[in-house]
Coordinates of C-alpha atoms and ligand atoms in Angstrom, one line a residue:
X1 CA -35.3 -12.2 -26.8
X2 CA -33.7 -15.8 -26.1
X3 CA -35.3 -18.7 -24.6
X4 CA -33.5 -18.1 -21.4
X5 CA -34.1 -14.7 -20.7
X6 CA -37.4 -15.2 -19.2
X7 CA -38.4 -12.6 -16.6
X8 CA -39.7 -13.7 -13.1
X9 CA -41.9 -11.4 -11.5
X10 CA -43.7 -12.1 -8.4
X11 CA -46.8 -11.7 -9.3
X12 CA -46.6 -14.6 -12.3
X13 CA -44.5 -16.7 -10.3
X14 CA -47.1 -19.4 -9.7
X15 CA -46.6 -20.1 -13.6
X16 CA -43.1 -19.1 -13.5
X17 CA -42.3 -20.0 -16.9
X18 CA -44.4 -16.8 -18.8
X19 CA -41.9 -15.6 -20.4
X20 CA -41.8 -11.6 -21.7
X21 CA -39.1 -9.5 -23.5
X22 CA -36.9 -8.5 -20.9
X23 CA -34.5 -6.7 -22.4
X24 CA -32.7 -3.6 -20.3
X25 CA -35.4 -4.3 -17.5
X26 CA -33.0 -5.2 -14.7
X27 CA -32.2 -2.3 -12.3
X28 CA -29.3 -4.6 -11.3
X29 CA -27.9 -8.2 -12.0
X30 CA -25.5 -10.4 -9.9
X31 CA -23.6 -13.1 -10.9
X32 CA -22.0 -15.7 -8.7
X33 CA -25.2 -17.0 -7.1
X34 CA -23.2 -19.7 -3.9
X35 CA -24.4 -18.1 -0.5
X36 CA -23.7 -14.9 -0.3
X37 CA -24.5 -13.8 -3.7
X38 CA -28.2 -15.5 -3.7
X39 CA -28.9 -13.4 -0.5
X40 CA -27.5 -10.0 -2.1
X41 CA -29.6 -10.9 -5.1
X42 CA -32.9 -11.7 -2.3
X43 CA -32.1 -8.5 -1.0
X44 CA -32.1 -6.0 -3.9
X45 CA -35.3 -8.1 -4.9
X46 CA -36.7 -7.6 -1.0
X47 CA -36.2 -3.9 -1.6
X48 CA -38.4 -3.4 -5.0
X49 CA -35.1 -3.5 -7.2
X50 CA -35.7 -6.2 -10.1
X51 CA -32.2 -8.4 -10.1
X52 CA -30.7 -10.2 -13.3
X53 CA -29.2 -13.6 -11.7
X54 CA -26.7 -15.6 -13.5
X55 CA -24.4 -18.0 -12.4
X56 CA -21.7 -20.3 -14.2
X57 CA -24.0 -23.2 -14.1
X58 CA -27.6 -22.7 -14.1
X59 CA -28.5 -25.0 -11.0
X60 CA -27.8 -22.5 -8.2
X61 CA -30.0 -20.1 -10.6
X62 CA -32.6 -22.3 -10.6
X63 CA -32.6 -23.2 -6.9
X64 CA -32.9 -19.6 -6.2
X65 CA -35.9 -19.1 -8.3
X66 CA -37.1 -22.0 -7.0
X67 CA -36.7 -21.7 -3.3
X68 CA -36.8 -17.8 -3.2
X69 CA -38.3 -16.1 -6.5
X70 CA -41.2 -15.0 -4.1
X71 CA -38.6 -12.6 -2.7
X72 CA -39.0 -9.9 -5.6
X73 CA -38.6 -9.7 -9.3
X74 CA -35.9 -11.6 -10.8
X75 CA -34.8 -11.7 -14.4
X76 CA -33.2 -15.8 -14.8
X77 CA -30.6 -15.3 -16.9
X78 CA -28.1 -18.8 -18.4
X79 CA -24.7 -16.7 -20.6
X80 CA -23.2 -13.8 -19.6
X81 CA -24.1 -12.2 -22.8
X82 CA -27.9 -12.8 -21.9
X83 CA -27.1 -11.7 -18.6
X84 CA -26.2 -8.1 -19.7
X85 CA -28.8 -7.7 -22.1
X86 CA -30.8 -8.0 -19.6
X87 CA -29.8 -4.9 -17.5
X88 CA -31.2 -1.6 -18.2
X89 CA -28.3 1.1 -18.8
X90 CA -25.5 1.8 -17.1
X91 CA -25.4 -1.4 -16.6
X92 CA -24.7 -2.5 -12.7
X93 CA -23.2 -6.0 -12.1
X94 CA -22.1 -7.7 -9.1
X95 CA -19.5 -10.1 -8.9
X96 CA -20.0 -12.6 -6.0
X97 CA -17.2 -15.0 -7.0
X98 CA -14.1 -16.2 -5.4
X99 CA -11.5 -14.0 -4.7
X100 CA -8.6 -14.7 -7.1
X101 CA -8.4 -16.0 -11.2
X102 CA -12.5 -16.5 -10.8
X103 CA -12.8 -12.5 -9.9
X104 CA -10.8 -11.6 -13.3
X105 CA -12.8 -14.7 -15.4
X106 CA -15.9 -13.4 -14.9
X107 CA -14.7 -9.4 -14.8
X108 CA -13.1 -9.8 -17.8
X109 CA -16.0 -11.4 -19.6
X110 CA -18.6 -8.8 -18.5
X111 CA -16.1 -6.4 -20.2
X112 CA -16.7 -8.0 -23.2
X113 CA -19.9 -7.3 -23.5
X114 CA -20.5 -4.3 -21.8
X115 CA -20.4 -0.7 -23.1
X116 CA -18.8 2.3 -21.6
X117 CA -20.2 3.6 -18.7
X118 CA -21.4 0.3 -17.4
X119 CA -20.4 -0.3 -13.9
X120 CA -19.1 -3.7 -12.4
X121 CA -19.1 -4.0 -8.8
X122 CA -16.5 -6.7 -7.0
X123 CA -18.5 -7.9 -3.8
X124 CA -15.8 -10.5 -2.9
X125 CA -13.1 -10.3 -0.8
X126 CA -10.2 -9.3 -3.2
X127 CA -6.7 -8.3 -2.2
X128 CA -7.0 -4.5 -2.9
X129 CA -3.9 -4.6 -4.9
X130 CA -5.6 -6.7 -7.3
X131 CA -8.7 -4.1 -7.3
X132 CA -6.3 -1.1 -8.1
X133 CA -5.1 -3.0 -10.8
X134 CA -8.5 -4.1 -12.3
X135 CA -10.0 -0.3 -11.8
X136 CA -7.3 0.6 -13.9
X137 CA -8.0 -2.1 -16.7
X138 CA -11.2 -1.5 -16.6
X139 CA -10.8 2.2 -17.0
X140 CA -8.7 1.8 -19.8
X141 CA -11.4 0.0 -21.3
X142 CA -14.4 2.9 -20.7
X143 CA -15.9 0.4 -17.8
X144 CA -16.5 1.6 -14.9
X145 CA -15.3 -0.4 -11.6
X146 CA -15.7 -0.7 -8.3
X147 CA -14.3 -2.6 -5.7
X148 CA -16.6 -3.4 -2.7
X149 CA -15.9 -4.6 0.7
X150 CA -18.8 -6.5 1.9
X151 CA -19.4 -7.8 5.5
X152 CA -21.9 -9.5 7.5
X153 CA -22.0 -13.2 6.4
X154 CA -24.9 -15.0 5.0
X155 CA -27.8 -13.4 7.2
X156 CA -25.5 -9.5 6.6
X157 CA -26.4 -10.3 2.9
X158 CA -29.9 -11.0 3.1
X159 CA -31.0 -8.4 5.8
X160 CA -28.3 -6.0 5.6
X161 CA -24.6 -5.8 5.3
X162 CA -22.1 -3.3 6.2
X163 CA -21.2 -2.2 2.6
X164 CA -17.4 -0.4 1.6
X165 CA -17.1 0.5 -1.7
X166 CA -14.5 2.0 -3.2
X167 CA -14.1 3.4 -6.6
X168 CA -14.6 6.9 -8.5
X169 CA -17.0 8.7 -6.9
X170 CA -18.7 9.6 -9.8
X171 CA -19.5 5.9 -10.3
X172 CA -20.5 5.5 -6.5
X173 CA -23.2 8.1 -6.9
X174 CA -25.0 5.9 -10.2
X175 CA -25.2 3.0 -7.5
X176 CA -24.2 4.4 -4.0
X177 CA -28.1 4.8 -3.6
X178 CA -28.9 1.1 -4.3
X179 CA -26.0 -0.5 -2.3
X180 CA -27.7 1.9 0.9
X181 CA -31.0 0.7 0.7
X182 CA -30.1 -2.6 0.6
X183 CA -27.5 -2.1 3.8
X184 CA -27.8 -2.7 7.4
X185 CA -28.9 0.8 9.2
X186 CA -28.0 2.2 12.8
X187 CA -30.2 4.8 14.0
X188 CA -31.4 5.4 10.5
X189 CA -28.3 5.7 8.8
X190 CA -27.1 3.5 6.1
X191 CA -24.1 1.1 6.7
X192 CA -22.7 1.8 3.8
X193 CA -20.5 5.2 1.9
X194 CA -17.9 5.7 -0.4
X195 CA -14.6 4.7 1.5
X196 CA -12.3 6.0 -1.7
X197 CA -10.7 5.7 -4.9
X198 CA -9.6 2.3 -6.5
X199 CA -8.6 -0.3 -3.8
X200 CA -9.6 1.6 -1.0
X201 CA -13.2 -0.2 -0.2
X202 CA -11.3 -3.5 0.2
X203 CA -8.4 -2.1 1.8
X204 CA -10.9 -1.5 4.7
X205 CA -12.7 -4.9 4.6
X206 CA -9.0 -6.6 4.4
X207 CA -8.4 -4.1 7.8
X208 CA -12.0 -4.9 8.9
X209 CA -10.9 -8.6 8.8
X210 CA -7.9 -8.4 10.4
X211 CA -9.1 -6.8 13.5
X212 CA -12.2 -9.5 13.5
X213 CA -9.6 -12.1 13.8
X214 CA -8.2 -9.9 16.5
X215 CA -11.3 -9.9 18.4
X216 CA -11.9 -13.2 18.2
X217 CA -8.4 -14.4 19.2
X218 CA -9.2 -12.5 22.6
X219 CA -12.2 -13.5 23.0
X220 CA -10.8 -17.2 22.7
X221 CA -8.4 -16.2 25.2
X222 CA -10.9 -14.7 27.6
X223 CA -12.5 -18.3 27.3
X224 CA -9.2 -19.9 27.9
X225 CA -8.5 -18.2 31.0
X226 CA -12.0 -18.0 32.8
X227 CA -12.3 -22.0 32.1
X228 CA -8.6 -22.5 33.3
X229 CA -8.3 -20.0 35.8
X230 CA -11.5 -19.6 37.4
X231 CA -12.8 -23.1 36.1
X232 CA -16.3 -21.8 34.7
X233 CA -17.1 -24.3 32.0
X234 CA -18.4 -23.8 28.9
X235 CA -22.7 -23.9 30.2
X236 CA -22.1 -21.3 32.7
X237 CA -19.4 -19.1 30.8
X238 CA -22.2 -19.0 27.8
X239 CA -24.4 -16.7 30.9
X240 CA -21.0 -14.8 31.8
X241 CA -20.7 -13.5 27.9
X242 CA -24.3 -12.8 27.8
X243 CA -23.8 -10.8 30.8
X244 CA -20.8 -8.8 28.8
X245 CA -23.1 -8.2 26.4
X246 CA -25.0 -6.0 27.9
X247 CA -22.3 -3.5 28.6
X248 CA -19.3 -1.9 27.2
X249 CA -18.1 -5.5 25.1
X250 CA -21.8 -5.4 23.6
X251 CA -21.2 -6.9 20.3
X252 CA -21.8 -9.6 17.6
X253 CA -18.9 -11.4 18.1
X254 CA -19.6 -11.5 22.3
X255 CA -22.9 -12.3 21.3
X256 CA -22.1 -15.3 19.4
X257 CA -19.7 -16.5 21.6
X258 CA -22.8 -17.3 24.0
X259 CA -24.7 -19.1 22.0
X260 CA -21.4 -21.2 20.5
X261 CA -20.4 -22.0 24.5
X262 CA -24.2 -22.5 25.5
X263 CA -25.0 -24.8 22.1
X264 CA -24.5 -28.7 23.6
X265 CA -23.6 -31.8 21.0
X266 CA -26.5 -34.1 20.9
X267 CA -24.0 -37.1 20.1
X268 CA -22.4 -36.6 23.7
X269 CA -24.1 -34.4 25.6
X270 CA -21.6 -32.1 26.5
X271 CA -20.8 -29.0 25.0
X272 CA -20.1 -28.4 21.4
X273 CA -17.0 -26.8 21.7
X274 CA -15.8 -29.8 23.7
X275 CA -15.9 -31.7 20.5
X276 CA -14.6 -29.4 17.6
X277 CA -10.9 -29.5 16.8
X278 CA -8.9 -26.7 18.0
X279 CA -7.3 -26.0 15.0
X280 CA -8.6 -22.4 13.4
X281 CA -9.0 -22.2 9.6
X282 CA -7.9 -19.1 7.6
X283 CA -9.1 -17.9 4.5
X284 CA -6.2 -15.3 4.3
X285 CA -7.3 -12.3 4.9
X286 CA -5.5 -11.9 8.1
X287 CA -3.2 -12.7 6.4
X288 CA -3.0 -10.3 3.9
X289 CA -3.7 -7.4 6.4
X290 CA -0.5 -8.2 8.6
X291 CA 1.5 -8.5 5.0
X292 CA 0.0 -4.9 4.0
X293 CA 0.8 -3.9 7.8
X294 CA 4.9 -4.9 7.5
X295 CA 4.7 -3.2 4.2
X296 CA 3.3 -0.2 5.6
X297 CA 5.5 -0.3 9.1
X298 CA 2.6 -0.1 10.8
X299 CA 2.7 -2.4 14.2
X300 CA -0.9 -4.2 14.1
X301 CA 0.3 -6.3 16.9
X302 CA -2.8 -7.7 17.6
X303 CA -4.0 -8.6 14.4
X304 CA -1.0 -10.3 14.0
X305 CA -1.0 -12.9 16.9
X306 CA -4.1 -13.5 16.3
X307 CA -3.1 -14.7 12.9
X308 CA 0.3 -16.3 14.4
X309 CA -2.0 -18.2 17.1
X310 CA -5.0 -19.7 14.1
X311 CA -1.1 -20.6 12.7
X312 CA -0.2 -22.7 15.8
X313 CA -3.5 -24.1 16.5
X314 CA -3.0 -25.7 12.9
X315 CA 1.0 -26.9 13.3
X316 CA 0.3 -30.2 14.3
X317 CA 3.5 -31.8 14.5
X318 CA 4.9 -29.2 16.6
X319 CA 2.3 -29.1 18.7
X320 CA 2.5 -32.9 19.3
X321 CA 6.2 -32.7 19.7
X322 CA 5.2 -29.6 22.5
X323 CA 3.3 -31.5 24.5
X324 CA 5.8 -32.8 26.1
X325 CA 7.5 -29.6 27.3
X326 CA 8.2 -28.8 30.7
X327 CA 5.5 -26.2 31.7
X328 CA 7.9 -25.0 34.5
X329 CA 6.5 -24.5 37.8
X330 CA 2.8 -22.9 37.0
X331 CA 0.1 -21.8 39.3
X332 CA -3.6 -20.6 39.4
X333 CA -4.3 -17.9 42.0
X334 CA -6.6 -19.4 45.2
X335 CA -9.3 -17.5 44.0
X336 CA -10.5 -16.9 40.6
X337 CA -14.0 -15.6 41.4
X338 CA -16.1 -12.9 40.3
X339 CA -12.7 -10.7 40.4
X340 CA -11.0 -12.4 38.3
X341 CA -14.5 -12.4 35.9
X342 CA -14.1 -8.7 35.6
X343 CA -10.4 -8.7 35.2
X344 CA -11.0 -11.0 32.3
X345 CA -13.8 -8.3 30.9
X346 CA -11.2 -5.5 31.5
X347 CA -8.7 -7.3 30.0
X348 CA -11.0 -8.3 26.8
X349 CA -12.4 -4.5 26.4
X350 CA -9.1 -2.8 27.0
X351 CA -6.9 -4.8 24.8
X352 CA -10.0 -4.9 21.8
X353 CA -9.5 -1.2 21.7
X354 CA -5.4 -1.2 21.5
X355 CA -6.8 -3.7 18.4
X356 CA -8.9 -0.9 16.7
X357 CA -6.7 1.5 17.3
X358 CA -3.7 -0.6 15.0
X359 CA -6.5 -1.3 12.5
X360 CA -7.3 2.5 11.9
X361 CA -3.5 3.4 11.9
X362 CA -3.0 0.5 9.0
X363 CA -6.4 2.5 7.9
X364 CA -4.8 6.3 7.8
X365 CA -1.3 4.8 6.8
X366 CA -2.5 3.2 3.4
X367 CA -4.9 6.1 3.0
X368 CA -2.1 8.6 3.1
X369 CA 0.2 6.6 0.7
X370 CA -2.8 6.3 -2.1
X371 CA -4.4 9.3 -1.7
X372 CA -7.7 8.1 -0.4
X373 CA -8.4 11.0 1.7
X374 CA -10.6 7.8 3.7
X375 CA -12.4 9.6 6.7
X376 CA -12.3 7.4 9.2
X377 CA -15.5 8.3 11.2
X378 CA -17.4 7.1 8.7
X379 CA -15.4 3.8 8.8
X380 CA -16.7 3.7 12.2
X381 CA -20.0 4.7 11.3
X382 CA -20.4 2.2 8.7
X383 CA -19.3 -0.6 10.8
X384 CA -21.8 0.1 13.8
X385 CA -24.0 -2.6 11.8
X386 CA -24.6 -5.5 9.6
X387 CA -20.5 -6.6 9.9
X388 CA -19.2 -9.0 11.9
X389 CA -17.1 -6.7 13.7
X390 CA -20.5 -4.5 15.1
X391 CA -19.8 -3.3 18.2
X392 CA -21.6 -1.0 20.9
X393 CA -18.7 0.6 21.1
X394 CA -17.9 1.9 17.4
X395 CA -20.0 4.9 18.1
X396 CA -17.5 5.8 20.7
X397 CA -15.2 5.5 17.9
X398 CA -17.4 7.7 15.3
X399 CA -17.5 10.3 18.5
X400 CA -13.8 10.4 18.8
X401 CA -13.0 11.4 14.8
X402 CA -16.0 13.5 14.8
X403 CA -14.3 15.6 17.7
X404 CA -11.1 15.1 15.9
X405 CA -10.9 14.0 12.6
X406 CA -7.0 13.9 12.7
X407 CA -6.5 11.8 15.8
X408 CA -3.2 10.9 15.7
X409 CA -4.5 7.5 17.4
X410 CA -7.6 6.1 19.0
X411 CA -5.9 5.8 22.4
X412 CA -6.0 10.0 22.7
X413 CA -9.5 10.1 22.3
X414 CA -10.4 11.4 26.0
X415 CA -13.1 8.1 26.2
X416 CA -10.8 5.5 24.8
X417 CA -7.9 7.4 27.5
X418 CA -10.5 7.0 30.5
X419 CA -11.7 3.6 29.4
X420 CA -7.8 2.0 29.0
X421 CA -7.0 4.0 32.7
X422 CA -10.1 2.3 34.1
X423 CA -8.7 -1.1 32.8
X424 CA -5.4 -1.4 32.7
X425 CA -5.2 -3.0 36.6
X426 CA -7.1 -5.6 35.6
X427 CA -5.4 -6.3 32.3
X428 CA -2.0 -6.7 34.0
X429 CA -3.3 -9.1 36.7
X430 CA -4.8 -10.7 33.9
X431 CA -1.2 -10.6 31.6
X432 CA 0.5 -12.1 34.9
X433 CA -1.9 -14.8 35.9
X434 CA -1.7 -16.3 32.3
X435 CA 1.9 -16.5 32.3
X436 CA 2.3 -17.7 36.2
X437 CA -0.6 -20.3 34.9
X438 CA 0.9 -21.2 31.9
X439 CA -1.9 -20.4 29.6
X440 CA -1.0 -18.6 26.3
X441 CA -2.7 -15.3 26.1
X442 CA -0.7 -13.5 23.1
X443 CA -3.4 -11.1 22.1
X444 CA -3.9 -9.5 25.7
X445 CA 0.2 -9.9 26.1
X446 CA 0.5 -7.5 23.1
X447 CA -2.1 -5.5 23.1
X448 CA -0.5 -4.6 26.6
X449 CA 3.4 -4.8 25.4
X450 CA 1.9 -2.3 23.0
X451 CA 0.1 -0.2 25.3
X452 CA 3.0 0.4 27.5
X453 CA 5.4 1.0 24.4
X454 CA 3.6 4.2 23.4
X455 CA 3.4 5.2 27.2
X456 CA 7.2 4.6 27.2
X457 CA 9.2 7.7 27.6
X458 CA 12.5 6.5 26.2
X459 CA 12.7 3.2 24.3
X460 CA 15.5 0.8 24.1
X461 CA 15.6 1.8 20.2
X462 CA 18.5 4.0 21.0
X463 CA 20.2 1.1 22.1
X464 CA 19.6 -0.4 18.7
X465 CA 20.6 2.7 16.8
X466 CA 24.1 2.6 18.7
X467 CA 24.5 -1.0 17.5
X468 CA 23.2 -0.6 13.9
X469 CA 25.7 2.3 13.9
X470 CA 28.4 -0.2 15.2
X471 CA 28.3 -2.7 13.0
X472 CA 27.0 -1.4 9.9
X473 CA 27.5 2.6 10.2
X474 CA 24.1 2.9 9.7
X475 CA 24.4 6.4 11.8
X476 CA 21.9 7.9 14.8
X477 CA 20.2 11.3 15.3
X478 CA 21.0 13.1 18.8
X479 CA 18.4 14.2 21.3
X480 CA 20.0 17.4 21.8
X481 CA 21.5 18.4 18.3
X482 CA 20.6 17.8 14.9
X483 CA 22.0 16.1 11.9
X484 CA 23.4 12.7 11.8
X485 CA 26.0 11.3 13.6
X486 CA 28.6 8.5 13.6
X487 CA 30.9 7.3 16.1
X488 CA 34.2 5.9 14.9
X489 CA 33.8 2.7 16.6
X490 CA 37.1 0.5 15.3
X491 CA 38.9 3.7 15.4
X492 CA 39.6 6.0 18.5
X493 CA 35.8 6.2 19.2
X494 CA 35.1 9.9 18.6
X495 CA 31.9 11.3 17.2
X496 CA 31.6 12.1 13.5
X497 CA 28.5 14.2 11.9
X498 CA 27.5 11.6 9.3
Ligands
LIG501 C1 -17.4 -10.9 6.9 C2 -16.4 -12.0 7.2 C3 -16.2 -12.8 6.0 C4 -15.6 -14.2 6.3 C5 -14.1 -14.2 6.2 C6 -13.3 -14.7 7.3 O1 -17.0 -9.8 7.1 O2 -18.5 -11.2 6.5 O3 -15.2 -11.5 7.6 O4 -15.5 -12.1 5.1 O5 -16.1 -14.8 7.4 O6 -13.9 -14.9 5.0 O7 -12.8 -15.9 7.0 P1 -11.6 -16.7 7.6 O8 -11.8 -16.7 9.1 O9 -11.9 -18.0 7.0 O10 -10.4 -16.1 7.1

């Protein structure tokens, strides 16, 4: 035993520093103890697990003991190396860190002193290219790793967060049963499963990500128009979203948005939205979802706005420089009343499903190119709680896989078909009165732009293949034959099979 490996338990805590051999006692250990870490570690210790806590420097250890070591039975640990003796075998660590070079630091130092078999489990938010890779290194090395998406934010990680790991499943079912109990639950059901092999559990978060920027995007525009349109202000539009909330849009993010737009500055008395700069941060990955998306060809419209539009909110100069732009000759209609509230509703619900519906292509595209096999009712299952992106409406979702699991998209699920035929009136009055107002609504603009391209019989792409064939002979396919044709376009103009 060292000095430092001193075990905490609950009981003893009044005289926290009796200190016992503690060796192999930890059920679990997590290191990386900022926000979210200290509340994973609370929540293993809430649910009877006892949790080995280490972190680079031993303040934010301490603080948790301190502030929290009522919680459960924690084992304070100061080196890595007295961090793993202190787990009982296989060993199960997991990283909290940031994303990036402190990920493989600390991965690649539990390596070192774990044996084969032991498990490390990445909690962060890591590009899932960087997962495959360090499941293979790992691997090489007899240490066995998992990648795990985790959502919810602090109060997800302390009472339950929606969970995607990803990973052999061999090693998901040593600590599948841990990372459940200590997950949100719907109905009973845990919000968490095995998504897949390798990178797949943060492929999903990434996706998971993306289509929470999404939703927020249209919620902002939702807010936009119903404050410049209908003129409801912040105070009274807080009571419009709580209405929402109690229907179809019933979700975290609606709910959130009430309190946000009901919350008012005590330095000015208006409301606190009033006063925060409109320019969205990004931590990147929306980002990284759209960049997987391109890669994959799959059009995540939505996602992507809503990363182009957190973009512009931050381009200062040019949007200095814009404000001096002619806005053309712009208009509000003579009414915007209750109307115009649902359209907005309408609008919001219809085009948050055309984003779900690009998020689980990006979903089925990536799965099909790494062999995930990921089933994406479970996806939906999994999300129904503890994530940011929970959402009455993903058990519509789980519905539509379970009735067909190979759904070639969400928008062919009879419910999602009714729901979009029930909105899509609204959501083109909506589309028209932002652009004869002048107010930029890019998430409901594509969400719809997409819409109507899959109801589009022919598309001007066959335009486009007649002028990729002009100037580059890049050759088209015929509707009525097949093969690959060519027309001779600097010679006499005749067809050619290519
Ligand atoms: C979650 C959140 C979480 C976080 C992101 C978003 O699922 O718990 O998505 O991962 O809030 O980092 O951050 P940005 O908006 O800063 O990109």
């Amino acid at each position: 035993m060292t000095s430092s490996t001193l075990k905490f338990m609950s009981t003893e805590r009044e005289d926290a520093q009796t200190a016992t051999d503690i060796t192999g006692t930890a059920d679990i250990g997590v290191t990386g103890l900022a926000v979210m870490g200290s509340n994973i570690a609370r929540n293993f210790a809430r649910r009877g697990y006892t949790v080995a806590v280490h972190n680079r420097s031993t303040g934010k250890t301490d603080a948790l003991l301190n502030e929290h070591g009522s919680d459960g039975d924690f084992v304070r640990t100061e080196s890595i190396a007295e961090f793993a003796a202190a787990l009982n075998s296989p060993r199960r660590a997991l990283v909290m860190v940031q994303a990036g070079a402190p990920t493989d630091a600390v991965i690649d130092a539990l390596a070192d002193v774990f044996d084969e078999g032991d498990i490390i489990i990445d909690g962060g938010n890591a590009l899932y290219t960087d997962t495959i890779r360090r499941e293979k290194a790992m691997a090489e090395r007899g240490i066995r790793f998992i990648g795990a998406g985790i959502s919810g934010g602090e109060e997800g990680a302390l009472e339950g967060p929606s969970i995607m790991p990803g990973g052999p499943a061999s090693s998901y079912e040593v600590v599948g049963p841990m990372l459940e109990s200590i997950s949100a639950k719907v109905d009973g059901t845990p919000c968490c499963t095995h998504i897949g092999d390798d990178g797949s559990g943060h492929f999903v978060k990434m996706v998971h990500n993306g289509i929470e920027y999404s939703d927020m995007q249209l919620i902002g525009e939702a807010y936009h128009l119903l404050r410049g349109v209908a003129g409801i202000e912040p105070g009274p539009m807080a009571e419009v979203f709580r209405d929402w909330n109690t229907g179809e849009l019933d979700s975290y993010l609606i709910e959130i948005t009430a309190e946000v737009l009901a919350q008012v500055d005590a330095d000015t008395g208006g409301p606190l939205v009033d006063v925060i700069v409109d320019r969205a941060g990004q931590k990147g990955t929306g980002r990284w979802t759209v960049k997987s998306a391109l890669d994959l060809g799959v059009p995540v419209t939505g996602i992507a706005e809503a990363v182009f539009a957190r973009a512009l909110s931050s381009s200062v100069p040019q949007r200095e420089a814009g404000k001096s732009l002619p806005s053309g000759t712009v208009s509000t209609p003579s009414e915007a009343g209750a109307e115009f509230v649902e359209d907005v509703r309408k609008a919001l619900y219809a085009s948050k499903i055309i984003a779900y519906a690009q998020g689980f292509d990006q979903i089925t595209a990536a799965s099909t190119e790494h062999g995930w096999d990921i089933a994406r009712g479970d996806l939906a299952t999994i999300w129904r709680g503890g994530c940011i992106i929970r959402a009455k409406f993903l058990n519509h979702i789980r519905e539509a896989y379970a009735q067909n699991p190979e759904l070639p998209t969400l928008l062919a699920a009879p419910y999602f078909a009714e729901a979009l035929a029930d909105c899509v009136d609204s959501w083109r009055r909506v589309v028209t009165t932002a652009v004869t107002a002048g107010i930029p609504a890019p998430g409901f603009s594509a969400a719809l732009a997409y819409y109507d391209g899959l109801r589009t019989d022919r598309l001007p792409a066959a335009l486009i293949q007649g002028q990729r064939d002009f100037f580059g002979a890049h050759t088209y396919l015929r509707t009525d034959r097949d093969g690959s044709f060519h027309t001779l376009w600097s010679g006499d103009r005749s067809e050619v099979r290519a």
